[in-house]
Structures are given as C-alpha cells and as structure tokens.
Short mmCIF file of C-alpha atoms in Angstrom, two decimals:
data_model
loop_
_atom_site.label_atom_id
_atom_site.label_comp_id
_atom_site.label_asym_id
_atom_site.label_seq_id
_atom_site.Cartn_x
_atom_site.Cartn_y
_atom_site.Cartn_z
CA MET A 17 53.95 8.69 27.80
CA MET A 18 51.45 9.29 30.58
CA ARG A 19 49.86 12.07 28.56
CA ARG A 20 49.52 9.76 25.55
CA LEU A 21 47.94 7.03 27.66
CA LEU A 22 45.56 9.58 29.14
CA SER A 23 44.62 10.77 25.64
CA ILE A 24 43.98 7.21 24.50
CA ALA A 25 41.89 6.54 27.59
CA CYS A 26 39.82 9.66 26.98
CA PHE A 27 39.32 8.70 23.35
CA VAL A 28 38.17 5.19 24.32
CA ILE A 29 35.75 6.62 26.89
CA PHE A 30 34.43 9.11 24.32
CA CYS A 31 33.87 6.36 21.72
CA ALA A 32 32.13 4.22 24.31
CA PHE A 33 29.90 7.16 25.26
CA VAL A 34 29.03 7.84 21.62
CA GLY A 35 28.26 4.16 21.14
CA LEU A 36 25.95 4.18 24.13
CA VAL A 37 24.19 7.31 22.88
CA ASN A 38 23.73 5.80 19.43
CA ALA A 39 22.50 2.54 20.90
CA ALA A 40 20.03 4.37 23.11
CA LYS A 41 18.85 6.37 20.15
CA ALA A 42 18.45 3.24 18.03
CA GLU A 43 16.44 1.53 20.76
CA THR A 44 13.85 4.27 21.25
CA ASN A 45 11.59 2.35 18.83
CA GLU A 46 9.86 5.56 17.81
CA ILE A 47 8.10 5.42 14.45
CA ARG A 48 6.12 8.08 12.58
CA ILE A 49 3.44 6.46 10.44
CA GLY A 50 1.62 8.31 7.68
CA TRP A 51 -1.88 6.97 6.99
CA GLN A 52 -4.97 7.63 4.89
CA PRO A 53 -8.55 6.31 5.19
CA ALA A 54 -8.05 3.33 2.87
CA ALA A 55 -8.92 -0.37 3.02
CA PHE A 56 -5.89 -1.57 4.97
CA PHE A 57 -7.65 -3.84 7.44
CA GLU A 58 -4.58 -5.11 9.26
CA PHE A 59 -3.24 -1.60 9.86
CA PHE A 60 -6.41 -0.20 11.38
CA TYR A 61 -7.04 -3.25 13.54
CA ALA A 62 -3.45 -3.01 14.81
CA GLN A 63 -3.94 0.69 15.51
CA GLN A 64 -7.26 0.13 17.27
CA GLU A 65 -5.98 -2.73 19.42
CA LYS A 66 -2.66 -0.97 20.14
CA LEU A 67 -0.71 -3.87 18.66
CA PHE A 68 2.10 -1.50 17.66
CA GLU A 69 2.52 -0.44 21.28
CA LYS A 70 2.25 -4.06 22.48
CA ALA A 71 5.06 -4.95 20.05
CA GLY A 72 7.26 -2.37 21.82
CA LEU A 73 6.85 0.60 19.48
CA LYS A 74 6.21 4.24 20.26
CA PRO A 75 4.11 5.21 17.22
CA THR A 76 3.01 8.63 16.06
CA PHE A 77 0.11 8.47 13.59
CA VAL A 78 0.00 11.27 11.00
CA LYS A 79 -3.22 11.46 8.99
CA PHE A 80 -3.40 12.49 5.31
CA THR A 81 -6.34 12.64 2.93
CA THR A 82 -4.44 12.40 -0.38
CA GLY A 83 -1.18 10.97 -1.66
CA PRO A 84 0.81 14.08 -2.70
CA PRO A 85 1.01 15.69 0.79
CA MET A 86 1.99 12.33 2.24
CA LEU A 87 4.73 11.97 -0.36
CA ALA A 88 5.96 15.48 0.44
CA ALA A 89 6.06 14.65 4.15
CA MET A 90 8.18 11.57 3.51
CA LYS A 91 10.48 13.54 1.22
CA ALA A 92 10.95 16.08 4.02
CA GLY A 93 11.67 13.31 6.54
CA ASP A 94 8.55 14.09 8.59
CA ILE A 95 7.26 10.49 8.45
CA ASP A 96 9.16 7.21 8.41
CA VAL A 97 6.75 4.70 6.86
CA THR A 98 3.37 4.81 5.18
CA PHE A 99 0.98 2.73 3.10
CA GLY A 100 -1.36 3.08 0.15
CA GLY A 101 -1.71 2.40 -3.53
CA MET A 102 1.28 2.08 -5.80
CA PRO A 103 1.09 5.37 -7.77
CA PRO A 104 2.36 7.63 -4.93
CA PHE A 105 5.22 5.21 -4.24
CA ILE A 106 6.12 5.02 -7.94
CA ALA A 107 6.01 8.82 -8.18
CA GLY A 108 8.45 9.03 -5.28
CA VAL A 109 10.85 6.57 -6.91
CA ALA A 110 10.63 8.50 -10.19
CA GLU A 111 11.52 11.70 -8.29
CA GLY A 112 14.66 10.03 -6.98
CA MET A 113 13.47 9.64 -3.38
CA ASP A 114 15.41 7.07 -1.35
CA ILE A 115 12.39 4.89 -0.53
CA SER A 116 11.59 1.19 -0.60
CA VAL A 117 8.48 -0.96 -0.41
CA PHE A 118 9.01 -3.46 2.41
CA CYS A 119 5.71 -5.20 3.03
CA PHE A 120 2.23 -6.09 1.85
CA LEU A 121 -0.39 -8.22 3.58
CA GLU A 122 -3.36 -7.72 1.28
CA VAL A 123 -4.03 -7.95 -2.42
CA GLY A 124 -6.86 -5.71 -3.51
CA ASN A 125 -8.89 -4.86 -6.52
CA THR A 126 -10.56 -1.70 -7.65
CA SER A 127 -14.24 -1.51 -8.58
CA LEU A 128 -16.16 -0.51 -11.68
CA ILE A 129 -19.57 0.61 -10.40
CA MET A 130 -22.28 1.33 -12.96
CA GLN A 131 -25.72 2.90 -12.65
CA SER A 132 -28.24 0.10 -12.10
CA SER A 133 -30.44 1.65 -14.77
CA GLU A 134 -27.73 0.95 -17.38
CA ASP A 135 -28.18 -2.82 -16.92
CA ILE A 136 -24.63 -3.57 -18.11
CA THR A 137 -24.07 -7.27 -18.78
CA SER A 138 -21.18 -7.21 -21.28
CA ALA A 139 -18.07 -5.12 -21.85
CA ASN A 140 -19.31 -3.96 -25.27
CA GLN A 141 -22.13 -2.10 -23.51
CA LEU A 142 -19.55 0.28 -22.06
CA VAL A 143 -19.22 1.88 -25.50
CA GLY A 144 -20.67 5.38 -25.39
CA LYS A 145 -20.71 5.49 -21.58
CA LYS A 146 -19.27 8.22 -19.39
CA ILE A 147 -17.04 6.76 -16.69
CA ALA A 148 -15.38 8.84 -13.98
CA THR A 149 -12.14 7.95 -12.23
CA ILE A 150 -9.17 9.68 -10.64
CA PHE A 151 -6.44 9.97 -13.26
CA GLY A 152 -3.08 8.50 -12.35
CA THR A 153 -4.48 6.12 -9.71
CA SER A 154 -4.66 2.35 -9.49
CA ALA A 155 -8.37 2.57 -10.42
CA HIS A 156 -7.50 4.49 -13.60
CA TRP A 157 -4.86 1.87 -14.47
CA THR A 158 -7.30 -1.00 -13.89
CA LEU A 159 -9.98 0.59 -16.05
CA MET A 160 -7.58 1.20 -18.93
CA LYS A 161 -6.17 -2.33 -18.65
CA TYR A 162 -9.68 -3.81 -18.74
CA LEU A 163 -10.77 -1.79 -21.77
CA ALA A 164 -7.60 -2.82 -23.61
CA ALA A 165 -8.18 -6.48 -22.72
CA GLU A 166 -11.72 -6.23 -24.08
CA ARG A 167 -10.45 -4.41 -27.20
CA ILE A 168 -12.68 -1.40 -26.63
CA PRO A 169 -11.12 1.72 -28.24
CA LEU A 170 -10.64 4.60 -25.78
CA LYS A 171 -12.32 6.95 -28.24
CA ASP A 172 -15.53 4.96 -27.77
CA VAL A 173 -15.70 5.55 -23.99
CA SER A 174 -15.79 8.94 -22.28
CA ILE A 175 -13.35 8.74 -19.35
CA VAL A 176 -13.43 11.82 -17.12
CA ASN A 177 -11.12 12.86 -14.30
CA MET A 178 -12.75 13.69 -10.96
CA GLY A 179 -11.56 14.25 -7.42
CA ILE A 180 -12.70 11.85 -4.72
CA SER A 181 -15.11 14.40 -3.22
CA SER A 182 -16.89 14.84 -6.57
CA LEU A 183 -17.39 11.18 -7.44
CA MET A 184 -20.27 10.38 -5.09
CA PRO A 185 -22.38 13.46 -5.99
CA ALA A 186 -21.72 12.90 -9.71
CA PHE A 187 -22.89 9.31 -9.40
CA THR A 188 -25.97 9.98 -7.27
CA ASN A 189 -27.00 12.84 -9.60
CA LYS A 190 -26.45 10.51 -12.58
CA ASP A 191 -23.99 12.90 -14.17
CA VAL A 192 -21.88 9.84 -14.99
CA ASP A 193 -22.80 6.31 -16.02
CA GLY A 194 -20.15 4.66 -13.93
CA VAL A 195 -17.15 5.11 -11.66
CA SER A 196 -13.85 3.22 -11.51
CA ILE A 197 -12.54 3.56 -7.96
CA TYR A 198 -10.72 1.79 -5.13
CA GLU A 199 -12.17 0.68 -1.82
CA PRO A 200 -13.90 1.64 0.37
CA TRP A 201 -15.46 3.98 -2.19
CA GLY A 202 -16.72 1.19 -4.43
CA LEU A 203 -18.82 -0.21 -1.59
CA LYS A 204 -20.07 3.29 -0.77
CA LEU A 205 -21.29 3.66 -4.37
CA MET A 206 -22.96 0.26 -4.14
CA SER A 207 -24.75 1.44 -0.98
CA VAL A 208 -26.51 4.15 -3.02
CA GLY A 209 -27.67 1.74 -5.70
CA GLY A 210 -24.63 1.20 -7.88
CA GLU A 211 -24.02 -2.17 -9.52
CA PRO A 212 -20.51 -3.69 -9.75
CA PHE A 213 -19.40 -4.85 -13.17
CA GLY A 214 -16.37 -6.62 -14.57
CA PRO A 215 -13.85 -9.13 -13.25
CA PHE A 216 -12.46 -6.88 -10.53
CA ILE A 217 -12.66 -9.37 -7.70
CA GLY A 218 -10.28 -11.93 -6.22
CA ALA A 219 -7.42 -13.33 -8.26
CA SER A 220 -8.61 -11.97 -11.57
CA GLY A 221 -5.37 -10.70 -13.04
CA TYR A 222 -6.25 -7.16 -11.94
CA GLU A 223 -5.31 -7.49 -8.28
CA GLN A 224 -2.65 -5.26 -6.76
CA ALA A 225 -0.53 -5.47 -3.63
CA ALA A 226 -1.57 -3.05 -0.89
CA ILE A 227 1.93 -1.88 -0.03
CA TYR A 228 3.85 -0.39 2.88
CA TRP A 229 6.89 1.70 2.09
CA GLY A 230 9.36 3.88 3.90
CA ARG A 231 12.60 5.82 3.89
CA ARG A 232 15.39 3.39 3.05
CA GLU A 233 18.02 5.04 5.28
CA TRP A 234 15.68 5.18 8.26
CA MET A 235 14.76 1.50 7.86
CA ALA A 236 18.41 0.49 7.54
CA ASN A 237 19.20 2.40 10.75
CA ASN A 238 16.18 1.00 12.61
CA PRO A 239 15.87 -2.68 11.66
CA GLN A 240 14.52 -3.73 15.06
CA THR A 241 11.82 -1.06 14.90
CA VAL A 242 10.81 -2.22 11.42
CA LYS A 243 10.69 -5.82 12.69
CA MET A 244 8.36 -4.77 15.54
CA PHE A 245 6.15 -2.94 13.05
CA LEU A 246 5.94 -6.06 10.89
CA ALA A 247 5.20 -8.22 13.93
CA ALA A 248 2.22 -6.03 14.84
CA LEU A 249 0.86 -6.18 11.29
CA ASP A 250 1.38 -9.94 11.09
CA ASP A 251 -0.47 -10.52 14.37
CA SER A 252 -3.25 -8.26 13.13
CA ALA A 253 -3.62 -10.14 9.84
CA ARG A 254 -3.82 -13.44 11.70
CA ALA A 255 -6.58 -12.09 13.95
CA ILE A 256 -8.60 -10.82 10.98
CA ASN A 257 -8.21 -14.06 9.04
CA ALA A 258 -9.60 -15.85 12.09
CA ASN A 259 -12.43 -13.35 12.56
CA PRO A 260 -13.01 -10.94 9.62
CA GLU A 261 -15.62 -8.97 11.57
CA VAL A 262 -12.99 -7.45 13.86
CA GLY A 263 -11.09 -6.10 10.87
CA ALA A 264 -14.27 -4.69 9.35
CA GLU A 265 -15.16 -2.90 12.56
CA ALA A 266 -11.70 -1.31 12.75
CA LEU A 267 -11.77 -0.20 9.11
CA ALA A 268 -15.27 1.24 9.57
CA ARG A 269 -14.06 3.26 12.54
CA TYR A 270 -11.11 4.86 10.77
CA ALA A 271 -12.42 5.06 7.19
CA GLY A 272 -15.84 6.43 8.13
CA MET A 273 -17.99 3.68 6.66
CA ASP A 274 -20.60 1.20 7.79
CA ALA A 275 -19.12 -1.94 9.37
CA ALA A 276 -21.37 -4.17 7.27
CA ASP A 277 -20.08 -2.53 4.08
CA ALA A 278 -16.50 -2.82 5.32
CA LEU A 279 -17.03 -6.54 5.86
CA LYS A 280 -18.23 -6.89 2.27
CA VAL A 281 -14.81 -5.71 1.07
CA LEU A 282 -13.53 -8.99 2.50
CA THR A 283 -16.48 -11.30 1.87
CA LEU A 284 -16.74 -10.15 -1.76
CA HIS A 285 -12.98 -10.71 -2.09
CA LYS A 286 -12.35 -7.09 -3.04
CA HIS A 287 -9.40 -7.40 -0.67
CA VAL A 288 -7.82 -10.71 0.28
CA LEU A 289 -5.40 -10.98 3.17
CA VAL A 290 -2.42 -13.30 2.85
CA LYS A 291 -2.42 -16.12 5.41
CA ASP A 292 0.91 -14.94 6.83
CA MET A 293 3.94 -12.85 5.97
CA ARG A 294 5.80 -15.75 4.38
CA GLU A 295 3.15 -15.90 1.65
CA ALA A 296 3.79 -12.25 0.78
CA LEU A 297 7.51 -12.87 0.82
CA GLU A 298 7.66 -15.89 -1.46
CA GLY A 299 4.33 -17.68 -1.98
CA SER A 300 2.03 -15.12 -3.60
CA SER A 301 1.95 -14.46 -7.34
CA LEU A 302 2.93 -10.91 -6.33
CA ALA A 303 5.65 -12.05 -3.91
CA PHE A 304 8.75 -10.01 -3.10
CA LYS A 305 11.14 -12.83 -4.05
CA PRO A 306 11.40 -14.21 -7.59
CA LYS A 307 10.29 -17.79 -8.08
CA PRO A 308 12.66 -20.35 -9.62
CA GLY A 309 13.36 -19.40 -13.22
CA GLU A 310 12.16 -15.79 -12.79
CA THR A 311 14.50 -12.85 -13.29
CA TYR A 312 12.20 -10.44 -11.49
CA SER A 313 9.64 -11.02 -8.77
CA GLY A 314 5.89 -10.76 -9.26
CA LEU A 315 5.87 -7.56 -7.22
CA VAL A 316 8.61 -5.96 -9.34
CA ARG A 317 6.79 -6.88 -12.55
CA LEU A 318 3.53 -5.38 -11.25
CA ILE A 319 5.25 -2.14 -10.24
CA LYS A 320 6.91 -1.99 -13.66
CA GLU A 321 3.57 -2.43 -15.44
CA MET A 322 1.94 0.34 -13.43
CA ALA A 323 5.01 2.60 -13.74
CA ASP A 324 4.87 2.24 -17.53
CA PHE A 325 1.21 3.26 -17.44
CA LEU A 326 1.96 6.31 -15.30
CA TYR A 327 4.84 7.31 -17.60
CA HIS A 328 2.76 7.08 -20.77
CA ASN A 329 -0.08 8.88 -18.99
CA GLY A 330 2.26 11.77 -18.10
CA ASN A 331 2.10 11.23 -14.31
CA ILE A 332 5.85 10.59 -13.97
CA THR A 333 8.59 12.22 -15.98
CA HIS A 334 10.78 9.25 -16.90
CA GLU A 335 10.43 5.55 -17.49
CA LEU A 336 11.52 3.30 -14.63
CA GLY A 337 13.67 0.29 -15.45
CA TYR A 338 13.48 -3.12 -13.79
CA ASP A 339 16.75 -2.63 -11.93
CA GLU A 340 15.62 0.74 -10.57
CA ILE A 341 12.39 -0.82 -9.34
CA THR A 342 14.20 -3.84 -7.87
CA LYS A 343 16.42 -1.45 -5.89
CA ALA A 344 13.26 0.16 -4.49
CA THR A 345 12.04 -3.11 -2.96
CA ALA A 346 13.37 -4.26 0.39
CA PRO A 347 12.46 -7.91 1.12
CA GLU A 348 15.26 -8.16 3.69
CA HIS A 349 13.03 -6.72 6.43
CA MET A 350 10.32 -9.33 5.92
CA GLU A 351 12.98 -12.03 5.62
CA ALA A 352 14.47 -11.00 8.95
CA TYR A 353 11.06 -10.98 10.62
CA VAL A 354 9.96 -14.32 9.16
CA SER A 355 13.29 -15.87 10.16
CA SER A 356 13.01 -14.57 13.72
CA ARG A 357 9.45 -15.84 14.04
CA SER A 358 10.40 -19.27 12.73
CA SER A 359 13.36 -19.60 15.10
CA ALA A 360 11.19 -18.55 18.06
CA LYS A 361 8.80 -21.49 17.53
#
C-alpha cells in the first residue's frame, strides 16, 4: 500500500514538474520572424522602435531577399512567422504546409510604371508595348487582371519575365516600355523618370492585403506570444496613422530607399493602413470574417482569385478550393487580441 502511495506521489510530482517545464517553455515569448525589404510600414516601425521587445517578446529577425528561401525556412521550422505578398503563402498552402494567415494591417496596390516618353493616357495605348514584371507575383496578377478588364488581348502586349535586380537597369536603359511591380520598387522607378499609369491606387478593386502568416501548430502552442506580436503591430499602425513620416523613415531605413519616396507610398495611397485591427478583422472589404449574407470572407475570396491565377499560370500544381483556403486563415488570433484590448479599456 505504502509503495503504491509512493508511486502515485512520484507520478503526481513528475506531472507537476512536466507542467512547470511546459509552462516555462510556453512563456519564453521567443519568436523568429522572417522578413524582406518590402513596404510593411508597421513592421519596420515596430522593429525600429523595439515595440516587439516592449510588448514582452524576444524576437529574432531573419532577413530574406526573395520568397522561396523564406518559404523553405518556414517549411523547415526555422522561422515562426513572416510577411509578404500572397503568392508565397499560396504556394505554401498548395504544397500542403500547415500554415495560416493571421493578420494584415495594410492594403496595398502594385504599380504600372511607363516610360515618360511613351505618353500613355489610355489603356489601348498599351497595345504593342513591352512590359516587364516578375511572373507569379502579385504585380503579374494585377497586370493580367487589368488587361482583361480593359479587354486587351495578351497577344497584343509583350509581357516579359524579369528578376527584381534586372528591372531597374532594363527600365533606365529603355529596354522595356513599362514595368508592373510592387512597392517600394514602383516609387524607385518613378524617381528615375517613370510615369505611373492605370487605376492602381487606393480602393480601386486591385488592392491586396499585405499579410502576415505563420506555422499553425506554433501559433496554436504560443497564443500569448502571437497576441504580443499583434499588440506591437497594432501600436505601430496607430503611431503611423497619427504621423506617417515616422513610418516612412523606418521603411526607408530597412528597405534602402529615400524617406521622401517612402512617404509617397502612403500619401499616394499605394498602401493604406487600416485604422485599427478591428477593421482588418471585420470592417474592411478584405476582412477576415464574412459579412452578413456572405459564405466566404473578402480575404478568402481574394486569396481564391489569386490562387486560381497562380494555378492557371503554372505556379502551383493544383487548384485550391474555398474550404482549403478558409482552413488556412486564422482570425481567432486577431479576435483574441481585439477582445483583450477592448476588455482592458
């Protein structure tokens, strides 16, 4: 009897010890963040002002220059969360990676920058032009969507695939008539004399959510860490909405561009920050949560549209269904943060 009681006591102590170890591990608040030089104002301001650390996090920042290596790092479990355009995220979902998009605080638009000598004033003048873009990106999708909307046959426009490092020289040497690209590269092309064309500003029907996504299992095991991450981003977005110059200065520092040009991304409405996280959750046309009468949210429908484009373009190997995409969105983290912020007031 005594031996049995001793065994039970040891088991209870062991379970308590394991629980303490797991709790300690869960409360380390360590987070590995993959990042690229892209127009994510709230992220870079938060990084510059150490808002992640002030929120209680212990961040490790891992820099990438392109999407595929970043995707590989997440697949290997070397980073926990990241941000960027939708194509890398969609590619990961199509590969069967256990990832979810859990936040956005900006809606952005790509740019179509034409040579000023072309004097383009109507979409029909794009016929016969040579336009460079990066195939399989959000800029490629936007360009194709615009040409279709204007009923310009693809055979009438020469669309060429170029890497990011080749676009600026090709444009300055006038090897191409125009470039379809995301920010901050559009502003960089404008700084060397390029002229923006098309409706790619503000709420034009071409805007996209600038998303954050991460490993689903890691986020489920670290909800408090995710909440702290969201709190830092939310505080950053509020600061930039109050004073856009501070966001521009931070983006310029990390993306290697002039602060005045970075500010134009905001003042020209190339990127528009939401007023707060609740807007991204339920108020925006691209919100995480469906509006009354909707089967799928605006964000899910946007991802589906871009996923269909990537599938037909040969960038992903199978077509993603609405349910598969819905599973890859995780509004519960923003809901938990918004709820905690509301109750704290």
